[in-house]
Amino acid sequence: MSYFKNLIALLAAERSADEAAFISLTAGTGAVQRRTLGLCWYPIAIRNTEPVRGDYISVEVERTTHKDLAHQLRFGSSVALFSNYDNNDRVNGTITFIGGDRLKVTLLTEELPDWASNGKLGIDILFDAYSYDEMRNALKKAEQTDSHLIKVLTGSKKPTFVSTDYTTPNLNKSQQTAVKNILGAQDLAIVHGPPGTGKTTTLVAAINALIAHGEPQILIVAPSNTAVDLLSEKLSETGLNILRIGNPVRVTERLQKLTLDSRMAEHGQMKEVKKLKKMAAEFKNMAHKYKRSFGKAEREQRKALFNEAHRIMRDVAKIEEFVAEDVISKAQVITATLVGADHYTIKDLTFKTVIMDEAGQALEPAAWIPVLKAQRVILAGDHLQLPPTVKLQQSGLTTTLLEKCVALHPEAVTLLEEQYRMNTQIMGFSSLKFYNNKLTAHPLVANRLLNPEDKPFTFIDTAGAGYEEQAEGTSTANPEEAAFVVRHIVAMNYSNVSVAVIAPYKEQVSLLKTLLLGAAVEVNTVDGFQGQERDVIYISLTRSNSEGTIGFLSDYRRMNVAMTRARFKLVLVGDSATLAQTPFYAELIAYAESLGGYESVWEY
């Protein structure tokens, strides 16, 4: 199918761009520099080692300094253990656990290299070829598979539904319709969940209903670990047997208990495994004593000891495989990331139903990994919020499977219409521009204010005040606008409410962070606030120039996300002379005026 050929080509281009960016970032850098970039833990100490399946070794390490530095090491990342004495001293592996300042990595070697005992060790992140390979394999497989589901998802067949009964007092009308559609879907159902409309609540109810209707096991996936964690936790609270494949990011005790490792550790057979692993390690240690002696007898003795260790580890692998299969077969719901859906423990499983949450942020080639395991797929998300992050913005990979299916099969879509987060005025503009004016605010939130005189939606105009934007590298900042936002927050004297500032540009964010140092105000980009909410949100629009250039403020989906984070109060600060040259922002400013929420900086 040319559909998949096209995706394979787009993915190859994306991979090249990603790899080139990674190389340019890391080429010629030292360990200290890579540490600052978040690509490396250095220095580290080895805390523990044990043999694992496939004659490899698992090493537990701890970073011993610079623990406050943010980093990009994640569960499943390809990494290298290295020695800073010699660039050639490196051995590759995969992170199998990460929590706090410790991580476990399975190294593709049978024993620790000699140089590992000389200190000055670190862990480097490598380019993530694994995810790209998995995505490409899925597309290749989809191209050769002629299933009914693939025909529906690519648009050559229509989705079908059978009617089902479902009512519960715990859900509103549109949420109940969504669950009904999920239960009746033969191949595809879509839950379109705008901000604050209770998409997670709806999915949890639907999953419980599917299991009550006799489904033995359901696979639930999402593009990010955070989204998988949230659903795993919510489902586990309803009493279902949930199995989390992969390593949770939110390291709560409850989530740790849901992981395969934790479930296997509780299994009766694992005592035997512990005993055998210890024996194998002892045989290997004995073999090491012959490392420096090279007589024929010693070599043979060493080989015999290693062979014995291997034999024991093959027994261990068999027992672990049995235990894993036992644990997996008993789970009612398996949760994983998109790429995690192909984890070796569940690689060969298929499911009647696969549910993909946050499908609006799922890169399409990654979405096909779990889809190929399904008879029917439920896509949940909002294609009018942030798209997936890609290196090649114009490539076509920003269009998700969700977005395509919404356009192809509107009859499969249920829009969740009632939101539980925002005052009606905050909701109004997004509802009008993105959701055909169909959103309503639940009575509990519709008219709530910080105080009786407060305005929930304001646009403060900086036009004519001489607040000029400044180019900072590839980003943009506006120092006077930032200073004004801070003065306004101080003057409002908020107490007992959560306040955050969103700015579309990284430079403006770091400027605001500096100015608000020590204040209980969170500052971040739009992406940093996806899925979150606060009582009061300020948006510093930053752009101010005579040409009316607004850069990526013209990505209106980003604006939709930014404007729908606030519960009680939203304050936009920007230059109408620059912004209003674009119809979207002209309408936004007019909307503020219609509510009596337009103010000028000159009033302050």
Coordinates of C-alpha atoms in Angstrom, one line a residue:
M1 CA 0.0 0.0 0.0
S2 CA 1.4 3.4 -1.0
Y3 CA -0.1 4.7 2.3
F4 CA 2.6 2.9 4.3
K5 CA 5.4 3.5 1.7
N6 CA 4.8 7.2 2.2
L7 CA 4.9 6.9 6.0
I8 CA 8.2 4.9 5.8
A9 CA 9.7 7.6 3.7
L10 CA 8.6 10.3 6.1
L11 CA 9.9 8.4 9.1
A12 CA 13.3 7.9 7.3
A13 CA 13.6 11.6 6.8
E14 CA 12.7 12.3 10.4
R15 CA 15.2 9.8 11.7
S16 CA 18.0 11.4 9.6
A17 CA 17.1 14.9 10.9
D18 CA 16.9 13.6 14.5
E19 CA 20.2 11.8 14.2
A20 CA 22.0 14.8 12.6
A21 CA 20.7 17.0 15.5
F22 CA 21.9 14.5 18.0
I23 CA 25.4 14.2 16.4
S24 CA 25.8 18.0 16.2
L25 CA 24.8 18.3 19.8
T26 CA 27.2 15.7 21.1
A27 CA 30.2 15.7 18.6
G28 CA 33.4 16.6 20.3
T29 CA 31.9 17.2 23.7
G30 CA 33.5 16.1 27.0
A31 CA 31.7 14.3 29.7
V32 CA 31.2 17.5 31.8
Q33 CA 29.6 19.3 28.8
R34 CA 27.3 16.3 28.0
R35 CA 26.3 16.3 31.7
T36 CA 25.3 19.9 31.4
L37 CA 23.3 19.1 28.3
G38 CA 21.4 16.4 30.3
L39 CA 22.9 13.6 28.0
C40 CA 25.1 12.0 30.6
W41 CA 25.5 11.0 34.2
Y42 CA 29.1 11.6 35.4
P43 CA 30.7 10.6 37.7
I44 CA 28.9 7.4 38.7
A45 CA 29.6 4.5 41.0
I46 CA 28.7 0.9 40.4
R47 CA 26.6 -0.4 43.3
N48 CA 25.7 -3.9 42.1
T49 CA 25.9 -6.4 39.3
E50 CA 24.0 -9.5 38.4
P51 CA 23.8 -11.9 35.4
V52 CA 20.6 -11.6 33.4
R53 CA 19.0 -13.4 30.4
G54 CA 21.0 -13.8 27.2
D55 CA 24.4 -14.1 29.0
Y56 CA 24.4 -10.3 29.6
I57 CA 25.1 -8.5 32.8
S58 CA 22.8 -6.0 34.7
V59 CA 24.7 -3.2 36.4
E60 CA 23.1 -0.9 39.0
V61 CA 24.8 2.5 39.1
E62 CA 24.4 5.7 41.1
R63 CA 25.3 9.2 40.2
T64 CA 27.5 10.6 43.0
T65 CA 27.5 14.3 42.3
H66 CA 25.5 16.9 40.3
K67 CA 22.3 15.2 41.4
D68 CA 20.2 18.4 40.8
L69 CA 20.9 18.5 37.1
A70 CA 18.0 17.6 34.8
H71 CA 18.7 14.8 32.3
Q72 CA 17.2 12.9 29.4
L73 CA 18.0 9.3 30.5
R74 CA 14.7 7.3 30.5
F75 CA 13.6 3.7 30.8
G76 CA 14.4 1.9 27.6
S77 CA 17.1 4.5 26.5
S78 CA 20.1 3.1 24.6
V79 CA 23.2 4.1 26.7
A80 CA 26.9 3.4 27.0
L81 CA 28.9 2.8 30.1
F82 CA 32.2 4.7 29.5
S83 CA 35.5 5.5 31.2
N84 CA 36.7 9.0 31.1
Y85 CA 40.3 7.8 31.0
D86 CA 40.1 6.5 27.4
N87 CA 37.5 7.3 24.7
N88 CA 37.7 3.7 23.5
D89 CA 36.5 2.3 26.8
R90 CA 32.8 2.0 26.2
V91 CA 30.2 -0.8 26.3
N92 CA 26.6 -0.3 25.1
G93 CA 23.4 -1.3 26.9
T94 CA 19.8 -0.4 27.7
I95 CA 18.3 1.2 30.8
T96 CA 15.9 -1.3 32.5
F97 CA 15.1 0.8 35.6
I98 CA 15.5 4.4 36.6
G99 CA 14.5 6.0 39.9
G100 CA 16.0 9.0 41.6
D101 CA 19.8 8.9 41.2
R102 CA 20.0 5.2 40.5
L103 CA 19.5 3.3 37.4
K104 CA 20.0 -0.3 36.1
V105 CA 21.4 -1.0 32.7
T106 CA 21.7 -4.3 30.9
L107 CA 25.1 -4.3 29.2
L108 CA 25.7 -6.2 26.0
T109 CA 28.6 -8.1 27.6
E110 CA 29.0 -11.1 29.8
E111 CA 31.3 -9.5 32.4
L112 CA 32.3 -6.0 33.4
P113 CA 35.4 -4.9 31.5
D114 CA 38.6 -4.5 33.4
W115 CA 38.6 -0.7 33.0
A116 CA 35.3 -0.5 35.0
S117 CA 37.3 -0.9 38.2
N118 CA 39.5 2.2 37.6
G119 CA 36.8 4.8 38.4
K120 CA 35.9 7.9 36.4
L121 CA 32.9 6.1 34.9
G122 CA 29.8 7.6 33.4
I123 CA 26.6 6.7 31.5
D124 CA 26.1 8.4 28.1
I125 CA 22.8 8.5 26.3
L126 CA 23.0 7.2 22.7
F127 CA 20.9 8.1 19.7
D128 CA 17.5 6.2 20.0
A129 CA 17.8 3.9 17.0
Y130 CA 15.6 1.3 18.8
S131 CA 12.3 3.3 18.6
Y132 CA 12.9 4.2 15.0
D133 CA 13.6 0.5 14.1
E134 CA 10.4 -0.6 16.0
M135 CA 8.3 2.1 14.1
R136 CA 9.8 1.1 10.7
N137 CA 9.1 -2.6 11.4
A138 CA 5.5 -1.9 12.3
L139 CA 5.0 0.1 9.1
K140 CA 6.6 -2.7 7.0
K141 CA 4.3 -5.2 8.7
A142 CA 1.2 -3.1 8.2
E143 CA 2.1 -2.7 4.5
Q144 CA 2.0 -6.5 4.2
T145 CA -1.1 -7.0 6.3
D146 CA -4.5 -6.9 4.6
S147 CA -6.8 -6.7 7.6
H148 CA -10.3 -5.2 7.8
L149 CA -9.0 -2.8 10.6
I150 CA -6.2 -1.5 8.5
K151 CA -8.7 -0.8 5.7
V152 CA -10.9 1.2 8.1
L153 CA -8.0 3.2 9.6
T154 CA -6.6 4.1 6.1
G155 CA -10.0 5.0 4.8
S156 CA -11.0 2.3 2.3
K157 CA -13.7 0.8 4.6
K158 CA -16.2 2.4 6.9
P159 CA -16.4 1.6 10.7
T160 CA -19.4 -0.4 11.9
F161 CA -21.3 -0.3 15.2
V162 CA -23.8 -2.5 17.0
S163 CA -26.2 -0.9 19.4
T164 CA -25.6 -1.5 23.1
D165 CA -27.1 -0.5 26.4
Y166 CA -25.1 1.5 28.9
T167 CA -26.2 4.0 31.6
T168 CA -24.6 5.1 34.8
P169 CA -25.3 8.1 37.1
N170 CA -21.5 8.7 37.3
L171 CA -21.1 10.0 33.8
N172 CA -22.7 12.9 31.9
K173 CA -24.6 12.5 28.7
S174 CA -21.8 12.8 26.2
Q175 CA -19.5 10.6 28.3
Q176 CA -22.2 7.9 28.4
T177 CA -22.6 8.1 24.6
A178 CA -18.8 7.7 24.3
V179 CA -18.8 4.5 26.4
K180 CA -21.8 3.2 24.4
N181 CA -19.9 3.7 21.2
I182 CA -16.8 2.0 22.6
L183 CA -18.9 -1.0 23.6
G184 CA -20.6 -1.2 20.2
A185 CA -17.6 -0.5 18.0
Q186 CA -16.6 -3.4 15.7
D187 CA -13.4 -1.8 14.6
L188 CA -13.0 1.9 15.5
A189 CA -14.4 4.4 18.0
I190 CA -13.0 7.9 18.7
V191 CA -13.4 9.8 21.9
H192 CA -12.7 13.5 21.3
G193 CA -11.9 15.0 24.7
P194 CA -11.4 18.8 24.8
P195 CA -9.7 20.3 27.9
G196 CA -11.3 19.5 31.2
T197 CA -14.0 17.3 29.8
G198 CA -13.2 14.1 31.8
K199 CA -11.6 12.0 29.0
T200 CA -9.7 9.8 31.6
T201 CA -12.9 9.3 33.7
T202 CA -14.7 8.2 30.5
L203 CA -12.0 5.8 29.5
V204 CA -11.8 4.2 33.0
A205 CA -15.6 3.7 32.9
A206 CA -15.4 2.2 29.4
I207 CA -12.6 -0.2 30.3
N208 CA -14.5 -1.4 33.4
A209 CA -17.6 -1.9 31.2
L210 CA -15.6 -3.9 28.6
I211 CA -14.3 -6.2 31.2
A212 CA -17.8 -6.6 32.7
H213 CA -18.9 -7.5 29.2
G214 CA -16.5 -10.4 29.2
E215 CA -13.3 -9.1 27.6
P216 CA -10.4 -11.2 29.1
Q217 CA -7.6 -8.7 28.5
I218 CA -7.3 -5.2 27.2
L219 CA -4.1 -3.3 26.0
I220 CA -3.9 0.4 26.9
V221 CA -1.3 2.6 25.4
A222 CA -0.3 6.3 25.3
P223 CA 2.7 8.1 23.7
S224 CA 4.2 9.3 27.0
N225 CA 5.1 7.4 30.2
T226 CA 3.3 10.1 32.2
A227 CA 0.0 9.5 30.4
V228 CA 0.4 5.7 30.8
D229 CA 1.1 6.2 34.6
L230 CA -2.0 8.3 35.1
L231 CA -4.3 5.8 33.5
S232 CA -2.6 2.8 35.2
E233 CA -3.1 4.5 38.6
K234 CA -6.8 5.5 38.0
L235 CA -7.6 2.0 36.7
S236 CA -5.9 0.3 39.6
E237 CA -8.0 2.4 42.0
T238 CA -11.1 0.7 40.6
G239 CA -9.8 -2.7 41.7
L240 CA -8.9 -4.1 38.2
N241 CA -5.7 -6.3 37.9
I242 CA -3.4 -3.8 36.0
L243 CA 0.0 -4.7 34.7
R244 CA 2.3 -1.8 33.8
I245 CA 4.9 -2.9 31.2
G246 CA 8.0 -0.6 31.5
N247 CA 9.2 1.7 34.2
P248 CA 6.8 4.3 35.7
V249 CA 8.1 7.9 35.7
R250 CA 5.9 8.9 38.6
V251 CA 7.6 6.7 41.2
T252 CA 4.6 6.1 43.6
E253 CA 4.5 3.0 45.6
R254 CA 1.2 2.1 44.0
L255 CA 2.6 2.3 40.5
Q256 CA 5.7 0.4 41.3
K257 CA 3.5 -2.5 42.6
L258 CA 1.9 -2.7 39.1
T259 CA 5.1 -3.3 37.2
L260 CA 6.1 -6.7 35.8
D261 CA 9.3 -6.7 37.9
S262 CA 7.4 -6.1 41.1
R263 CA 4.7 -8.7 40.3
M264 CA 7.3 -11.3 39.3
A265 CA 9.2 -10.7 42.6
E266 CA 6.1 -11.7 44.6
H267 CA 5.8 -15.0 42.6
G268 CA 6.5 -18.2 44.5
Q269 CA 9.1 -19.4 41.9
M270 CA 11.4 -16.4 42.3
K271 CA 13.1 -17.7 45.4
E272 CA 14.6 -20.4 43.2
V273 CA 15.7 -17.8 40.6
K274 CA 17.5 -15.8 43.3
K275 CA 19.4 -18.9 44.4
L276 CA 20.4 -19.8 40.9
K277 CA 21.5 -16.3 40.0
K278 CA 23.7 -16.3 43.1
M279 CA 25.2 -19.6 42.0
A280 CA 25.9 -18.4 38.5
A281 CA 27.5 -15.2 39.8
E282 CA 29.8 -17.4 42.1
F283 CA 30.9 -19.5 39.1
K284 CA 31.7 -16.4 37.1
N285 CA 33.7 -15.0 40.1
M286 CA 35.6 -18.2 40.3
A287 CA 36.3 -18.0 36.5
H288 CA 37.6 -14.5 37.0
K289 CA 40.4 -15.8 39.3
Y290 CA 41.9 -17.4 36.2
K291 CA 41.9 -14.1 34.3
R292 CA 45.6 -13.5 34.5
S293 CA 46.8 -17.1 34.2
F294 CA 47.0 -18.4 30.7
G295 CA 48.0 -22.1 31.0
K296 CA 46.0 -24.6 29.1
A297 CA 44.6 -26.2 32.3
E298 CA 43.5 -22.8 33.6
R299 CA 41.9 -21.8 30.3
E300 CA 39.9 -25.0 30.3
Q301 CA 38.9 -24.6 34.0
R302 CA 37.8 -21.0 33.3
K303 CA 35.8 -22.2 30.3
A304 CA 34.1 -25.0 32.3
L305 CA 33.1 -22.5 35.0
F306 CA 31.7 -20.1 32.4
N307 CA 29.8 -23.0 30.8
E308 CA 28.3 -23.9 34.1
A309 CA 27.3 -20.3 34.8
H310 CA 25.6 -20.2 31.3
R311 CA 23.8 -23.5 32.0
I312 CA 22.4 -22.1 35.2
M313 CA 21.4 -18.8 33.5
R314 CA 19.5 -20.8 30.8
D315 CA 17.5 -22.4 33.7
V316 CA 16.9 -19.0 35.2
A317 CA 15.7 -17.6 31.8
K318 CA 13.2 -20.6 31.6
I319 CA 11.8 -20.0 35.1
E320 CA 11.6 -16.2 34.5
E321 CA 9.8 -16.7 31.3
F322 CA 7.3 -19.0 32.9
V323 CA 6.7 -16.6 35.8
A324 CA 6.4 -13.6 33.4
E325 CA 3.8 -15.5 31.3
D326 CA 1.9 -16.5 34.4
V327 CA 1.8 -12.9 35.6
I328 CA 0.9 -11.5 32.2
S329 CA -1.9 -14.0 31.6
K330 CA -3.6 -13.1 34.8
A331 CA -3.7 -9.3 34.1
Q332 CA -7.0 -7.8 33.0
V333 CA -5.4 -4.7 31.6
I334 CA -1.9 -4.3 30.3
T335 CA -0.6 -0.7 30.0
A336 CA 2.5 0.5 28.1
T337 CA 3.8 3.3 25.9
L338 CA 3.4 2.9 22.1
V339 CA 6.9 1.5 21.6
G340 CA 6.6 -0.4 24.9
A341 CA 3.7 -2.4 23.4
D342 CA 6.4 -4.4 21.6
H343 CA 8.3 -5.2 24.7
Y344 CA 9.7 -8.7 24.4
T345 CA 7.4 -10.0 27.2
I346 CA 4.2 -9.1 25.3
K347 CA 5.5 -9.0 21.7
D348 CA 3.4 -12.0 20.5
L349 CA 0.2 -11.1 22.3
T350 CA -2.9 -9.9 20.4
F351 CA -6.0 -8.3 21.8
K352 CA -9.6 -7.8 20.9
T353 CA -9.4 -4.2 22.0
V354 CA -6.5 -1.7 22.1
I355 CA -7.2 1.7 23.6
M356 CA -4.8 4.6 22.7
D357 CA -5.0 7.6 25.0
E358 CA -3.5 11.0 24.1
A359 CA -3.7 9.9 20.5
G360 CA -3.5 13.5 19.4
Q361 CA 0.2 13.4 20.5
A362 CA 1.0 10.0 19.0
L363 CA 3.4 9.9 16.1
E364 CA 1.6 7.8 13.5
P365 CA 4.4 5.3 12.8
A366 CA 4.6 4.6 16.6
A367 CA 0.8 4.3 16.8
W368 CA 0.9 1.3 14.4
I369 CA 3.0 -0.7 16.8
P370 CA 0.0 -1.4 19.2
V371 CA -2.7 -1.1 16.4
L372 CA -1.3 -4.2 14.7
K373 CA -2.1 -6.2 17.9
A374 CA -5.8 -5.3 17.8
Q375 CA -9.1 -6.4 16.3
R376 CA -10.5 -3.0 17.2
V377 CA -9.0 0.3 18.2
I378 CA -10.3 3.1 20.4
L379 CA -8.6 6.4 19.9
A380 CA -9.0 9.0 22.6
G381 CA -7.5 12.5 22.6
D382 CA -7.8 16.0 21.1
H383 CA -6.3 16.7 17.7
L384 CA -6.9 20.4 18.4
Q385 CA -4.3 20.5 21.1
L386 CA -0.5 19.9 20.8
P387 CA 0.6 17.7 18.0
P388 CA 3.5 15.2 18.4
T389 CA 7.0 16.7 18.6
V390 CA 9.0 16.2 15.4
K391 CA 12.3 17.6 14.1
L392 CA 10.9 18.2 10.6
Q393 CA 7.9 20.5 11.1
Q394 CA 6.8 20.4 7.5
S395 CA 7.1 16.6 7.1
G396 CA 3.5 15.4 7.4
L397 CA 4.3 13.4 10.5
T398 CA 2.6 16.1 12.6
T399 CA -0.7 14.8 11.3
T400 CA -1.7 12.0 13.5
L401 CA -3.7 8.8 12.9
L402 CA -6.4 10.4 15.2
E403 CA -6.6 13.5 13.0
K404 CA -6.9 11.4 9.9
C405 CA -9.6 9.1 11.3
V406 CA -11.6 12.1 12.6
A407 CA -11.6 13.5 9.1
L408 CA -12.3 10.1 7.4
H409 CA -14.9 8.8 9.9
P410 CA -16.8 11.6 11.6
E411 CA -19.5 9.0 12.5
A412 CA -17.1 7.2 14.8
V413 CA -16.4 10.4 16.9
T414 CA -18.0 11.3 20.2
L415 CA -17.2 14.8 21.4
L416 CA -17.2 15.2 25.2
E417 CA -19.2 18.4 25.6
E418 CA -19.2 19.3 29.2
Q419 CA -16.1 20.6 30.9
Y420 CA -15.3 20.7 34.6
R421 CA -12.3 23.1 34.7
M422 CA -13.0 26.6 33.6
N423 CA -15.2 29.6 34.1
T424 CA -17.5 30.0 31.1
Q425 CA -15.7 33.1 29.9
I426 CA -12.3 31.4 29.9
M427 CA -13.8 28.5 28.0
G428 CA -15.8 30.6 25.5
F429 CA -13.2 31.6 22.9
S430 CA -11.7 28.1 22.6
S431 CA -15.2 26.6 22.3
L432 CA -16.1 29.1 19.6
K433 CA -12.9 28.7 17.5
F434 CA -12.1 25.0 18.0
Y435 CA -15.2 23.1 19.1
N436 CA -18.0 24.6 17.0
N437 CA -19.3 26.4 20.1
K438 CA -20.5 23.0 21.5
L439 CA -18.7 23.1 24.9
T440 CA -20.6 23.9 28.1
A441 CA -19.3 24.5 31.6
H442 CA -20.5 22.3 34.4
P443 CA -22.7 24.4 36.8
L444 CA -20.0 24.0 39.6
V445 CA -17.4 25.8 37.6
A446 CA -19.4 27.9 35.1
N447 CA -19.4 31.2 37.2
R448 CA -16.8 30.7 39.8
L449 CA -14.5 33.7 40.4
L450 CA -11.5 34.5 42.7
N451 CA -13.6 37.2 44.2
P452 CA -17.0 38.8 43.4
E453 CA -15.5 41.8 41.5
D454 CA -12.9 39.8 39.5
K455 CA -12.8 39.5 35.8
P456 CA -12.1 35.9 34.7
F457 CA -10.8 36.8 31.2
T458 CA -8.6 39.8 30.5
F459 CA -6.4 41.0 27.6
I460 CA -3.9 43.6 28.7
D461 CA -2.7 45.6 25.7
T462 CA 0.9 46.8 25.6
A463 CA 0.6 48.6 22.2
G464 CA 2.4 52.0 22.1
A465 CA 4.3 51.3 25.4
G466 CA 7.5 50.7 23.6
Y467 CA 7.8 47.1 24.8
E468 CA 10.0 45.8 22.0
E469 CA 10.8 42.1 21.4
Q470 CA 14.4 41.0 21.1
A471 CA 15.8 38.1 19.1
E472 CA 17.9 35.8 21.4
G473 CA 19.6 33.2 19.4
T474 CA 16.8 31.1 17.8
S475 CA 14.3 32.4 20.4
T476 CA 12.6 35.7 21.2
A477 CA 12.2 37.6 24.5
N478 CA 10.5 40.8 25.5
P479 CA 12.1 42.1 28.8
E480 CA 9.6 45.0 29.4
E481 CA 6.6 42.7 28.9
A482 CA 8.1 40.2 31.3
A483 CA 8.7 42.9 33.9
F484 CA 5.1 44.1 33.5
V485 CA 3.7 40.5 34.0
V486 CA 5.7 40.2 37.2
R487 CA 4.5 43.6 38.5
H488 CA 0.9 42.7 37.8
I489 CA 1.2 39.4 39.7
V490 CA 2.8 41.2 42.6
A491 CA 0.1 43.9 42.6
M492 CA -2.7 41.3 42.5
N493 CA -1.4 39.9 45.7
Y494 CA -2.8 36.4 45.1
S495 CA -3.2 34.2 48.2
N496 CA -4.1 30.6 48.5
V497 CA -4.3 30.1 44.8
S498 CA -2.0 28.4 42.3
V499 CA -0.5 30.9 39.7
A500 CA 1.5 30.0 36.6
V501 CA 2.9 32.0 33.6
I502 CA 3.0 30.5 30.1
A503 CA 5.2 32.0 27.4
P504 CA 5.6 30.6 23.9
Y505 CA 9.3 31.3 23.7
K506 CA 12.1 29.6 25.8
E507 CA 14.0 32.9 26.2
Q508 CA 10.9 34.6 27.6
V509 CA 10.4 31.7 29.9
S510 CA 13.9 31.8 31.3
L511 CA 13.6 35.6 31.7
L512 CA 10.4 35.3 33.7
K513 CA 11.9 32.5 35.8
T514 CA 14.7 34.8 36.8
L515 CA 12.4 37.7 37.6
L516 CA 10.1 35.4 39.6
L517 CA 12.8 33.6 41.5
G518 CA 11.6 32.6 45.0
A519 CA 8.0 33.4 44.2
A520 CA 5.5 30.5 44.2
V521 CA 4.7 30.9 40.5
E522 CA 5.5 28.2 38.0
V523 CA 6.8 29.4 34.6
N524 CA 6.9 27.1 31.5
T525 CA 6.3 26.8 27.8
V526 CA 3.0 25.6 26.4
D527 CA 4.3 22.1 26.0
G528 CA 5.4 22.1 29.6
F529 CA 1.8 22.7 30.7
Q530 CA 0.0 20.2 28.4
G531 CA -2.5 18.2 30.5
Q532 CA -2.2 20.5 33.6
E533 CA -4.3 23.2 35.2
R534 CA -3.9 26.1 37.6
D535 CA -6.2 28.6 39.3
V536 CA -4.7 31.6 37.6
I537 CA -2.8 31.6 34.3
Y538 CA -0.9 34.4 32.7
I539 CA 0.2 34.2 29.0
S540 CA 3.0 36.5 27.9
L541 CA 2.5 36.6 24.2
T542 CA 6.0 38.2 23.7
R543 CA 5.8 39.3 20.1
S544 CA 6.0 43.0 19.4
N545 CA 7.2 44.4 16.1
S546 CA 6.1 46.8 13.4
E547 CA 5.9 44.0 10.7
G548 CA 3.2 42.1 12.5
T549 CA 5.4 39.0 12.5
I550 CA 4.1 36.5 15.1
G551 CA 6.3 33.4 14.4
F552 CA 4.9 30.3 16.0
L553 CA 2.1 32.1 17.8
S554 CA 0.4 31.3 14.5
D555 CA 0.2 27.7 15.7
Y556 CA -3.3 28.2 17.1
R557 CA -3.5 24.7 18.6
R558 CA -0.7 25.8 21.0
M559 CA -2.8 28.8 21.9
N560 CA -5.8 26.5 22.5
V561 CA -3.7 24.6 25.0
A562 CA -2.4 27.7 26.7
M563 CA -5.8 29.4 27.1
T564 CA -7.5 26.3 28.6
R565 CA -5.2 25.7 31.6
A566 CA -6.9 28.3 33.9
R567 CA -9.7 27.5 36.4
F568 CA -10.7 31.0 37.7
K569 CA -8.7 33.6 35.8
L570 CA -6.8 34.0 32.5
V571 CA -4.7 37.1 31.8
L572 CA -3.2 37.6 28.3
V573 CA -0.5 40.2 27.9
G574 CA 0.5 41.3 24.4
D575 CA 0.8 44.0 21.8
S576 CA -2.5 44.4 19.8
A577 CA -0.7 46.4 17.1
T578 CA 1.4 43.3 16.2
L579 CA -1.1 40.6 17.0
A580 CA -4.3 42.0 15.6
Q581 CA -2.8 41.9 12.0
T582 CA -3.7 38.2 12.2
P583 CA -7.5 37.5 12.2
F584 CA -7.3 34.9 15.0
Y585 CA -5.8 37.4 17.5
A586 CA -8.0 40.2 16.2
E587 CA -11.0 38.0 17.2
L588 CA -9.4 37.1 20.5
I589 CA -9.0 40.8 21.4
A590 CA -12.6 41.5 20.3
Y591 CA -13.8 38.6 22.5
A592 CA -12.0 40.2 25.5
E593 CA -13.7 43.5 24.7
S594 CA -17.1 42.0 24.4
L595 CA -16.7 40.6 28.0
G596 CA -15.4 44.0 29.4
G597 CA -12.0 42.3 29.8
Y598 CA -9.9 44.6 27.6
E599 CA -7.4 46.7 29.4
S600 CA -4.4 48.8 28.4
V601 CA -0.9 48.9 30.0
W602 CA -1.5 52.6 30.3
E603 CA -4.2 52.0 33.0
Y604 CA -1.4 50.7 35.2

